[in-house]
Amino acid sequence: VRPADLTPVARDVAKIPASAALMFFSLAATFLFSALPWSGNWLLARPDLVLLVLLFWTVNEPRSMGQGMAFFMGLLMDVSDSMLLGQHALAYVVAVFGAQTLRHRILSFPLPEQTLHVLGLTLAASLTMLLLNLALGADAPSGMFLVSPLLTALGWAPAHWILYSPAVRRRRREVSS
Amino acid sequence: VIREPPPFFHRGPSPLARLTFFMLFAIGLMIADHRFHALATVRLSLSALAQPVQQVAAWPSQLSRRFTDYFTSQQSLLRENQELKAKILEQAALSQEARLLRAEHEYLLGLSAGKSRYAEGGTIAEVVSAARNPFTRKIWVDKGLQQGLRPGMPVIDGIGVVGQVTSVSTFTSEVTLVTEKDQSVPVMILRNGQRAIAVGSGKEGVIDVPFVPLAADVQSGDVFVTSGIDGTYPPGLVVAQVTSVEKNAALPFTKIAAKPLAGVENHRFVLILPSPPTMAPRPESKPGDDAKKSARERGAPRRAR
């Protein structure tokens, strides 16, 4: 009899809880990134790192991050990007809900497949925003608009390395001492 | 460490319930913002939160500007200086003439000095950045409530109208450009006083002028200036130049395309004019007028009735 595959659970259990400070600073840093003076096609292709970090913490720290925080960050993004209040909020809440629902499924895959799942979520957020703006009477933007969710999703693996490396290092120190 | 509790512990509303709540909340916010413009205070307090981050984010571009300013060659500075001096001399003659004309005009209209139609003074502001919103045409400038800016003030550059202040936070303001979709400016043709409404197309460098009757005298190359009948823009500011006129008997109106004359998309400094003095109250619109009809009436020239 083959033993049951416990890898996802094992991987989940082995993870080290991230500190609240790290979450705060990751959100602040990505908000800063999105507030840089983007314009033109660069703006259309700008990866939405705030959404990426929100998804990352929702998947990995579901008790500390959720739709409330997503909604608040969305409002901040709306004000910073001078959009109609609530657009980013709606898109982020939809994507984070997807992350909450797919959480176990996402964690059961290695990073490349996780990235594909995240691509689905970022596309959902972008399409929500696009549909809202089209409904409000804006003209459809160029195809560069679809580059943004792609770049966002590609940041999933680097986000893992950056956001978990402090905790992992701490863990190694604890084990070695 | 198992960090997720078993499902039989109560953990508040389910994700789906939360999603429904937040979606309804967001849609409510959007309706309040879009339809009733009711969220100025919410926006102001949130922008106070975002302000420090935005300031830090503006550093790189400010630094690069300083850098290029510092390393401008003396040659080009001298040339620019000479050009500007020549321009000042030209403008001095014009402005003296304008002062005289204005005094005569006010005398003829019997207006007391306090009820002048002309805007005085203004605030010079530096453009900080284009708004990071791919669906709209807006810019941010570095003056706000502190410097006395209010929503509705017209914004011009050295040539003509750039746009209008639409939202003001403590130290910065958002200016909606005249090319923004559905941003309208009441204009008239400088040559013959034909009134019309210039409406932004949402595309760079294109302004539409709808609702001009086929019989109207419009030629390619005509310049539209603000007519000043709306109480937002003072009269006589240059807005756009007609690029093409298409008269088709199948259509009820002339199809006019124009391009904005001010450097709407590329400028560093703009002048924000104070709102003109309040005008006489508008006549009550007749019941049963729908929006389209009244827009057409406003756009069409006044015929003898």
mmCIF file of C-alpha atoms in Angstrom, chain B:
data_model
loop_
_atom_site.group_PDB
_atom_site.id
_atom_site.type_symbol
_atom_site.label_atom_id
_atom_site.label_comp_id
_atom_site.label_asym_id
_atom_site.label_seq_id
_atom_site.Cartn_x
_atom_site.Cartn_y
_atom_site.Cartn_z
ATOM 1 C CA VAL B 1 2.522 24.584 14.178
ATOM 2 C CA ILE B 2 -0.894 24.257 12.596
ATOM 3 C CA ARG B 3 -2.016 27.792 11.993
ATOM 4 C CA GLU B 4 -5.438 27.167 10.569
ATOM 5 C CA PRO B 5 -8.059 26.251 13.135
ATOM 6 C CA PRO B 6 -10.465 23.402 12.438
ATOM 7 C CA PRO B 7 -13.642 24.590 10.740
ATOM 8 C CA PHE B 8 -15.840 24.051 13.816
ATOM 9 C CA PHE B 9 -14.358 27.128 15.475
ATOM 10 C CA HIS B 10 -16.457 30.148 14.729
ATOM 11 C CA ARG B 11 -14.531 32.569 12.506
ATOM 12 C CA GLY B 12 -17.023 35.220 11.554
ATOM 13 C CA PRO B 13 -18.928 35.407 8.297
ATOM 14 C CA SER B 14 -17.987 33.088 5.438
ATOM 15 C CA PRO B 15 -15.758 34.378 2.604
ATOM 16 C CA LEU B 16 -18.734 34.435 0.261
ATOM 17 C CA ALA B 17 -20.747 36.560 2.685
ATOM 18 C CA ARG B 18 -17.798 38.913 3.077
ATOM 19 C CA LEU B 19 -17.385 39.111 -0.697
ATOM 20 C CA THR B 20 -21.043 40.018 -1.115
ATOM 21 C CA PHE B 21 -20.792 42.671 1.596
ATOM 22 C CA PHE B 22 -17.622 44.262 0.209
ATOM 23 C CA MET B 23 -18.878 44.158 -3.377
ATOM 24 C CA LEU B 24 -22.086 45.919 -2.423
ATOM 25 C CA PHE B 25 -20.076 48.423 -0.394
ATOM 26 C CA ALA B 26 -17.713 49.101 -3.321
ATOM 27 C CA ILE B 27 -20.590 49.497 -5.769
ATOM 28 C CA GLY B 28 -22.307 51.854 -3.323
ATOM 29 C CA LEU B 29 -19.114 53.909 -3.076
ATOM 30 C CA MET B 30 -18.802 54.073 -6.853
ATOM 31 C CA ILE B 31 -22.389 55.223 -7.265
ATOM 32 C CA ALA B 32 -21.951 57.850 -4.540
ATOM 33 C CA ASP B 33 -18.726 59.066 -6.143
ATOM 34 C CA HIS B 34 -19.895 58.976 -9.771
ATOM 35 C CA ARG B 35 -23.477 60.176 -9.446
ATOM 36 C CA PHE B 36 -23.459 62.478 -6.460
ATOM 37 C CA HIS B 37 -19.766 63.423 -6.010
ATOM 38 C CA ALA B 38 -20.473 62.922 -2.333
ATOM 39 C CA LEU B 39 -17.168 61.519 -1.161
ATOM 40 C CA ALA B 40 -14.895 64.557 -1.178
ATOM 41 C CA THR B 41 -14.114 64.231 2.519
ATOM 42 C CA VAL B 42 -13.422 60.488 2.291
ATOM 43 C CA ARG B 43 -11.093 61.138 -0.625
ATOM 44 C CA LEU B 44 -9.393 63.981 1.234
ATOM 45 C CA SER B 45 -8.701 61.905 4.339
ATOM 46 C CA LEU B 46 -7.494 58.912 2.324
ATOM 47 C CA SER B 47 -5.234 61.157 0.267
ATOM 48 C CA ALA B 48 -3.728 62.485 3.501
ATOM 49 C CA LEU B 49 -2.762 58.872 4.233
ATOM 50 C CA ALA B 50 -1.320 58.336 0.774
ATOM 51 C CA GLN B 51 0.409 61.722 0.660
ATOM 52 C CA PRO B 52 3.781 60.824 2.284
ATOM 53 C CA VAL B 53 4.179 57.766 0.073
ATOM 54 C CA GLN B 54 3.340 59.765 -3.028
ATOM 55 C CA GLN B 55 5.865 62.399 -2.094
ATOM 56 C CA VAL B 56 8.591 59.790 -1.716
ATOM 57 C CA ALA B 57 7.556 58.275 -5.039
ATOM 58 C CA ALA B 58 7.938 61.666 -6.730
ATOM 59 C CA TRP B 59 11.579 61.985 -5.647
ATOM 60 C CA PRO B 60 13.226 60.139 -8.564
ATOM 61 C CA SER B 61 11.571 62.287 -11.214
ATOM 62 C CA GLN B 62 12.232 65.480 -9.242
ATOM 63 C CA LEU B 63 15.876 64.526 -8.877
ATOM 64 C CA SER B 64 16.247 63.859 -12.593
ATOM 65 C CA ARG B 65 14.623 67.223 -13.343
ATOM 66 C CA ARG B 66 17.028 69.000 -10.990
ATOM 67 C CA PHE B 67 19.872 67.112 -12.585
ATOM 68 C CA THR B 68 18.951 68.158 -16.121
ATOM 69 C CA ASP B 69 18.310 71.733 -14.941
ATOM 70 C CA TYR B 70 21.735 71.862 -13.352
ATOM 71 C CA PHE B 71 23.567 70.630 -16.411
ATOM 72 C CA THR B 72 21.810 72.817 -18.975
ATOM 73 C CA SER B 73 24.464 74.508 -21.058
ATOM 74 C CA GLN B 74 24.999 78.220 -20.721
ATOM 75 C CA GLN B 75 24.536 78.573 -24.469
ATOM 76 C CA SER B 76 21.002 77.253 -24.424
ATOM 77 C CA LEU B 77 20.143 79.302 -21.336
ATOM 78 C CA LEU B 78 21.354 82.474 -23.039
ATOM 79 C CA ARG B 79 19.362 81.656 -26.150
ATOM 80 C CA GLU B 80 16.247 80.971 -24.118
ATOM 81 C CA ASN B 81 16.760 84.172 -22.172
ATOM 82 C CA GLN B 82 16.963 86.236 -25.356
ATOM 83 C CA GLU B 83 13.879 84.587 -26.777
ATOM 84 C CA LEU B 84 11.972 85.276 -23.588
ATOM 85 C CA LYS B 85 13.054 88.926 -23.537
ATOM 86 C CA ALA B 86 11.858 89.354 -27.118
ATOM 87 C CA LYS B 87 8.577 87.703 -26.169
ATOM 88 C CA ILE B 88 8.143 90.013 -23.176
ATOM 89 C CA LEU B 89 8.540 93.073 -25.395
ATOM 90 C CA GLU B 90 5.948 91.724 -27.819
ATOM 91 C CA GLN B 91 3.566 90.928 -25.010
ATOM 92 C CA ALA B 92 4.088 94.272 -23.291
ATOM 93 C CA ALA B 93 2.570 96.091 -26.257
ATOM 94 C CA LEU B 94 -0.300 93.600 -26.383
ATOM 95 C CA SER B 95 -0.998 93.810 -22.675
ATOM 96 C CA GLN B 96 -1.092 97.607 -22.671
ATOM 97 C CA GLU B 97 -3.502 97.500 -25.555
ATOM 98 C CA ALA B 98 -5.560 94.891 -23.743
ATOM 99 C CA ARG B 99 -5.726 97.017 -20.607
ATOM 100 C CA LEU B 100 -7.069 99.927 -22.588
ATOM 101 C CA LEU B 101 -9.579 97.757 -24.455
ATOM 102 C CA ARG B 102 -10.739 96.201 -21.238
ATOM 103 C CA ALA B 103 -11.288 99.536 -19.558
ATOM 104 C CA GLU B 104 -13.290 100.722 -22.556
ATOM 105 C CA HIS B 105 -15.240 97.485 -22.667
ATOM 106 C CA GLU B 106 -16.170 97.634 -18.998
ATOM 107 C CA TYR B 107 -17.200 101.248 -19.385
ATOM 108 C CA LEU B 108 -19.377 100.424 -22.387
ATOM 109 C CA LEU B 109 -21.014 97.497 -20.622
ATOM 110 C CA GLY B 110 -21.634 99.707 -17.611
ATOM 111 C CA LEU B 111 -20.100 97.205 -15.297
ATOM 112 C CA SER B 112 -18.824 98.302 -11.955
ATOM 113 C CA ALA B 113 -15.265 97.277 -11.226
ATOM 114 C CA GLY B 114 -16.335 94.569 -8.763
ATOM 115 C CA LYS B 115 -18.360 92.726 -11.361
ATOM 116 C CA SER B 116 -15.579 92.390 -13.898
ATOM 117 C CA ARG B 117 -15.867 89.455 -16.283
ATOM 118 C CA TYR B 118 -12.119 89.086 -16.368
ATOM 119 C CA ALA B 119 -10.144 86.831 -14.084
ATOM 120 C CA GLU B 120 -7.326 88.500 -12.195
ATOM 121 C CA GLY B 121 -4.179 86.991 -10.814
ATOM 122 C CA GLY B 122 -3.796 83.274 -10.531
ATOM 123 C CA THR B 123 -1.527 80.668 -9.055
ATOM 124 C CA ILE B 124 1.427 79.224 -10.897
ATOM 125 C CA ALA B 125 1.749 75.511 -10.264
ATOM 126 C CA GLU B 126 4.208 72.873 -11.350
ATOM 127 C CA VAL B 127 2.896 69.681 -12.895
ATOM 128 C CA VAL B 128 3.921 66.804 -10.636
ATOM 129 C CA SER B 129 2.785 63.861 -12.704
ATOM 130 C CA ALA B 130 0.172 62.556 -15.044
ATOM 131 C CA ALA B 131 -2.576 60.768 -13.148
ATOM 132 C CA ARG B 132 -1.904 57.049 -13.062
ATOM 133 C CA ASN B 133 -5.234 56.166 -14.581
ATOM 134 C CA PRO B 134 -5.235 54.672 -18.079
ATOM 135 C CA PHE B 135 -8.898 55.497 -18.609
ATOM 136 C CA THR B 136 -8.812 59.236 -18.027
ATOM 137 C CA ARG B 137 -6.729 62.288 -18.920
ATOM 138 C CA LYS B 138 -5.748 64.069 -15.764
ATOM 139 C CA ILE B 139 -2.614 65.599 -14.287
ATOM 140 C CA TRP B 140 -1.517 66.426 -10.770
ATOM 141 C CA VAL B 141 -0.130 69.826 -9.809
ATOM 142 C CA ASP B 142 1.763 70.809 -6.683
ATOM 143 C CA LYS B 143 -0.707 73.341 -5.264
ATOM 144 C CA GLY B 144 -3.770 72.529 -3.214
ATOM 145 C CA LEU B 145 -6.196 73.720 -0.551
ATOM 146 C CA GLN B 146 -3.303 75.415 1.253
ATOM 147 C CA GLN B 147 -2.740 77.751 -1.703
ATOM 148 C CA GLY B 148 -6.442 78.505 -2.058
ATOM 149 C CA LEU B 149 -7.251 76.208 -4.953
ATOM 150 C CA ARG B 150 -10.842 75.074 -5.281
ATOM 151 C CA PRO B 151 -12.530 72.584 -7.620
ATOM 152 C CA GLY B 152 -13.785 74.204 -10.801
ATOM 153 C CA MET B 153 -10.929 76.658 -11.340
ATOM 154 C CA PRO B 154 -9.730 76.938 -14.950
ATOM 155 C CA VAL B 155 -6.137 75.965 -15.736
ATOM 156 C CA ILE B 156 -4.202 77.522 -18.628
ATOM 157 C CA ASP B 157 -0.682 77.549 -19.998
ATOM 158 C CA GLY B 158 1.107 80.142 -22.153
ATOM 159 C CA ILE B 159 -1.144 79.432 -25.132
ATOM 160 C CA GLY B 160 -4.575 78.455 -23.919
ATOM 161 C CA VAL B 161 -6.829 76.292 -21.814
ATOM 162 C CA VAL B 162 -5.309 73.122 -20.384
ATOM 163 C CA GLY B 163 -8.243 71.997 -18.280
ATOM 164 C CA GLN B 164 -10.031 72.450 -15.022
ATOM 165 C CA VAL B 165 -9.250 71.662 -11.381
ATOM 166 C CA THR B 166 -11.532 68.794 -10.433
ATOM 167 C CA SER B 167 -10.390 67.636 -7.035
ATOM 168 C CA VAL B 168 -8.215 69.283 -4.438
ATOM 169 C CA SER B 169 -6.288 67.753 -1.575
ATOM 170 C CA THR B 170 -4.213 69.570 0.993
ATOM 171 C CA PHE B 171 -1.063 70.117 -1.054
ATOM 172 C CA THR B 172 -1.896 68.789 -4.517
ATOM 173 C CA SER B 173 -4.734 69.095 -6.988
ATOM 174 C CA GLU B 174 -6.052 67.030 -9.839
ATOM 175 C CA VAL B 175 -6.586 68.802 -13.149
ATOM 176 C CA THR B 176 -8.869 67.215 -15.747
ATOM 177 C CA LEU B 177 -7.555 68.012 -19.228
ATOM 178 C CA VAL B 178 -9.802 69.373 -21.963
ATOM 179 C CA THR B 179 -9.145 66.196 -23.961
ATOM 180 C CA GLU B 180 -10.742 64.035 -21.234
ATOM 181 C CA LYS B 181 -13.812 62.246 -22.527
ATOM 182 C CA ASP B 182 -16.983 64.305 -21.999
ATOM 183 C CA GLN B 183 -15.082 67.240 -20.484
ATOM 184 C CA SER B 184 -16.884 70.141 -22.089
ATOM 185 C CA VAL B 185 -15.960 73.798 -22.526
ATOM 186 C CA PRO B 186 -18.392 76.394 -23.878
ATOM 187 C CA VAL B 187 -16.617 78.064 -26.784
ATOM 188 C CA MET B 188 -17.186 80.444 -29.647
ATOM 189 C CA ILE B 189 -15.399 80.936 -32.928
ATOM 190 C CA LEU B 190 -13.106 83.925 -32.621
ATOM 191 C CA ARG B 191 -13.833 85.006 -36.226
ATOM 192 C CA ASN B 192 -17.625 85.277 -36.048
ATOM 193 C CA GLY B 193 -18.785 84.552 -32.494
ATOM 194 C CA GLN B 194 -20.527 81.305 -33.438
ATOM 195 C CA ARG B 195 -21.189 79.544 -30.128
ATOM 196 C CA ALA B 196 -20.590 75.834 -29.588
ATOM 197 C CA ILE B 197 -19.477 73.349 -26.973
ATOM 198 C CA ALA B 198 -16.055 71.720 -27.224
ATOM 199 C CA VAL B 199 -16.114 68.202 -25.821
ATOM 200 C CA GLY B 200 -13.025 66.125 -25.122
ATOM 201 C CA SER B 201 -12.782 62.904 -27.111
ATOM 202 C CA GLY B 202 -10.685 60.871 -24.665
ATOM 203 C CA LYS B 203 -7.913 60.668 -27.270
ATOM 204 C CA GLU B 204 -4.729 62.645 -27.216
ATOM 205 C CA GLY B 205 -4.925 65.867 -29.214
ATOM 206 C CA VAL B 206 -8.529 65.544 -30.404
ATOM 207 C CA ILE B 207 -11.499 67.664 -29.344
ATOM 208 C CA ASP B 208 -14.982 67.197 -30.802
ATOM 209 C CA VAL B 209 -17.411 70.029 -31.357
ATOM 210 C CA PRO B 210 -20.883 68.445 -31.597
ATOM 211 C CA PHE B 211 -24.281 70.073 -32.122
ATOM 212 C CA VAL B 212 -23.208 72.781 -34.569
ATOM 213 C CA PRO B 213 -25.956 73.188 -37.233
ATOM 214 C CA LEU B 214 -25.165 72.548 -40.891
ATOM 215 C CA ALA B 215 -25.835 76.165 -41.772
ATOM 216 C CA ALA B 216 -23.227 77.459 -39.334
ATOM 217 C CA ASP B 217 -20.164 79.166 -40.753
ATOM 218 C CA VAL B 218 -17.229 77.026 -39.663
ATOM 219 C CA GLN B 219 -14.006 76.705 -41.614
ATOM 220 C CA SER B 220 -10.930 74.618 -41.184
ATOM 221 C CA GLY B 221 -8.396 76.676 -39.243
ATOM 222 C CA ASP B 222 -10.949 78.589 -37.156
ATOM 223 C CA VAL B 223 -9.920 79.156 -33.550
ATOM 224 C CA PHE B 224 -12.286 78.402 -30.692
ATOM 225 C CA VAL B 225 -12.000 80.606 -27.606
ATOM 226 C CA THR B 226 -13.978 80.270 -24.383
ATOM 227 C CA SER B 227 -17.252 82.133 -24.552
ATOM 228 C CA GLY B 228 -17.491 82.708 -20.817
ATOM 229 C CA ILE B 229 -21.200 81.923 -20.610
ATOM 230 C CA ASP B 230 -20.772 79.054 -18.187
ATOM 231 C CA GLY B 231 -19.280 80.942 -15.266
ATOM 232 C CA THR B 232 -16.318 78.570 -15.115
ATOM 233 C CA TYR B 233 -13.934 79.862 -17.746
ATOM 234 C CA PRO B 234 -13.371 83.582 -18.246
ATOM 235 C CA PRO B 235 -14.084 84.637 -21.846
ATOM 236 C CA GLY B 236 -11.423 84.762 -24.539
ATOM 237 C CA LEU B 237 -9.082 81.916 -23.596
ATOM 238 C CA VAL B 238 -7.876 79.946 -26.595
ATOM 239 C CA VAL B 239 -9.129 76.350 -26.578
ATOM 240 C CA ALA B 240 -8.739 74.635 -29.936
ATOM 241 C CA GLN B 241 -8.292 75.003 -33.658
ATOM 242 C CA VAL B 242 -10.566 73.355 -36.207
ATOM 243 C CA THR B 243 -8.743 70.658 -38.155
ATOM 244 C CA SER B 244 -11.570 69.304 -40.283
ATOM 245 C CA VAL B 245 -15.149 70.217 -41.098
ATOM 246 C CA GLU B 246 -17.480 67.671 -42.628
ATOM 247 C CA LYS B 247 -20.936 68.716 -43.764
ATOM 248 C CA ASN B 248 -23.128 65.797 -44.647
ATOM 249 C CA ALA B 249 -26.783 66.366 -45.427
ATOM 250 C CA ALA B 250 -27.593 62.962 -43.950
ATOM 251 C CA LEU B 251 -26.481 64.130 -40.521
ATOM 252 C CA PRO B 252 -28.341 66.773 -38.511
ATOM 253 C CA PHE B 253 -25.143 68.559 -37.450
ATOM 254 C CA THR B 254 -21.770 69.522 -38.873
ATOM 255 C CA LYS B 255 -19.019 67.108 -37.940
ATOM 256 C CA ILE B 256 -16.134 69.167 -36.581
ATOM 257 C CA ALA B 257 -12.812 67.901 -35.314
ATOM 258 C CA ALA B 258 -10.405 70.228 -33.554
ATOM 259 C CA LYS B 259 -7.065 69.984 -31.866
ATOM 260 C CA PRO B 260 -6.233 71.672 -28.553
ATOM 261 C CA LEU B 261 -3.775 74.523 -28.960
ATOM 262 C CA ALA B 262 -2.346 74.566 -25.444
ATOM 263 C CA GLY B 263 0.341 72.010 -24.702
ATOM 264 C CA VAL B 264 -2.268 69.861 -23.008
ATOM 265 C CA GLU B 265 -0.132 66.754 -22.671
ATOM 266 C CA ASN B 266 3.314 68.275 -22.216
ATOM 267 C CA HIS B 267 3.961 71.152 -19.891
ATOM 268 C CA ARG B 268 5.797 71.751 -16.700
ATOM 269 C CA PHE B 269 4.164 74.906 -15.353
ATOM 270 C CA VAL B 270 0.536 75.927 -15.583
ATOM 271 C CA LEU B 271 -1.422 78.938 -14.372
ATOM 272 C CA ILE B 272 -4.515 78.291 -12.289
ATOM 273 C CA LEU B 273 -7.009 81.143 -12.617
ATOM 274 C CA PRO B 274 -9.525 81.970 -9.923
ATOM 275 C CA SER B 275 -13.123 81.094 -10.729
ATOM 276 C CA PRO B 276 -14.875 84.067 -12.311
ATOM 277 C CA PRO B 277 -17.296 86.001 -10.135
ATOM 278 C CA THR B 278 -20.667 84.314 -9.778
ATOM 279 C CA MET B 279 -23.104 85.038 -12.536
ATOM 280 C CA ALA B 280 -26.790 85.789 -12.567
ATOM 281 C CA PRO B 281 -28.862 82.664 -11.779
ATOM 282 C CA ARG B 282 -29.776 80.490 -14.721
ATOM 283 C CA PRO B 283 -33.331 80.614 -16.011
ATOM 284 C CA GLU B 284 -35.406 77.654 -14.863
ATOM 285 C CA SER B 285 -35.518 74.922 -17.461
ATOM 286 C CA LYS B 286 -38.959 74.006 -18.699
ATOM 287 C CA PRO B 287 -40.348 70.703 -17.346
ATOM 288 C CA GLY B 288 -40.136 67.852 -19.823
ATOM 289 C CA ASP B 289 -36.776 68.914 -21.222
ATOM 290 C CA ASP B 290 -34.531 65.909 -21.407
ATOM 291 C CA ALA B 291 -30.772 66.254 -21.079
ATOM 292 C CA LYS B 292 -30.088 65.811 -24.780
ATOM 293 C CA LYS B 293 -32.510 68.483 -25.833
ATOM 294 C CA SER B 294 -31.148 71.046 -23.412
ATOM 295 C CA ALA B 295 -27.601 70.217 -24.499
ATOM 296 C CA ARG B 296 -28.631 70.812 -28.089
ATOM 297 C CA GLU B 297 -30.214 74.118 -27.169
ATOM 298 C CA ARG B 298 -27.115 75.206 -25.337
ATOM 299 C CA GLY B 299 -24.915 74.133 -28.216
ATOM 300 C CA ALA B 300 -26.931 75.728 -30.969
ATOM 301 C CA PRO B 301 -26.530 79.425 -31.691
ATOM 302 C CA ARG B 302 -29.260 81.723 -30.466
ATOM 303 C CA ARG B 303 -31.710 82.363 -33.239
ATOM 304 C CA ALA B 304 -34.226 85.170 -33.154
ATOM 305 C CA ARG B 305 -37.297 83.828 -31.403
#
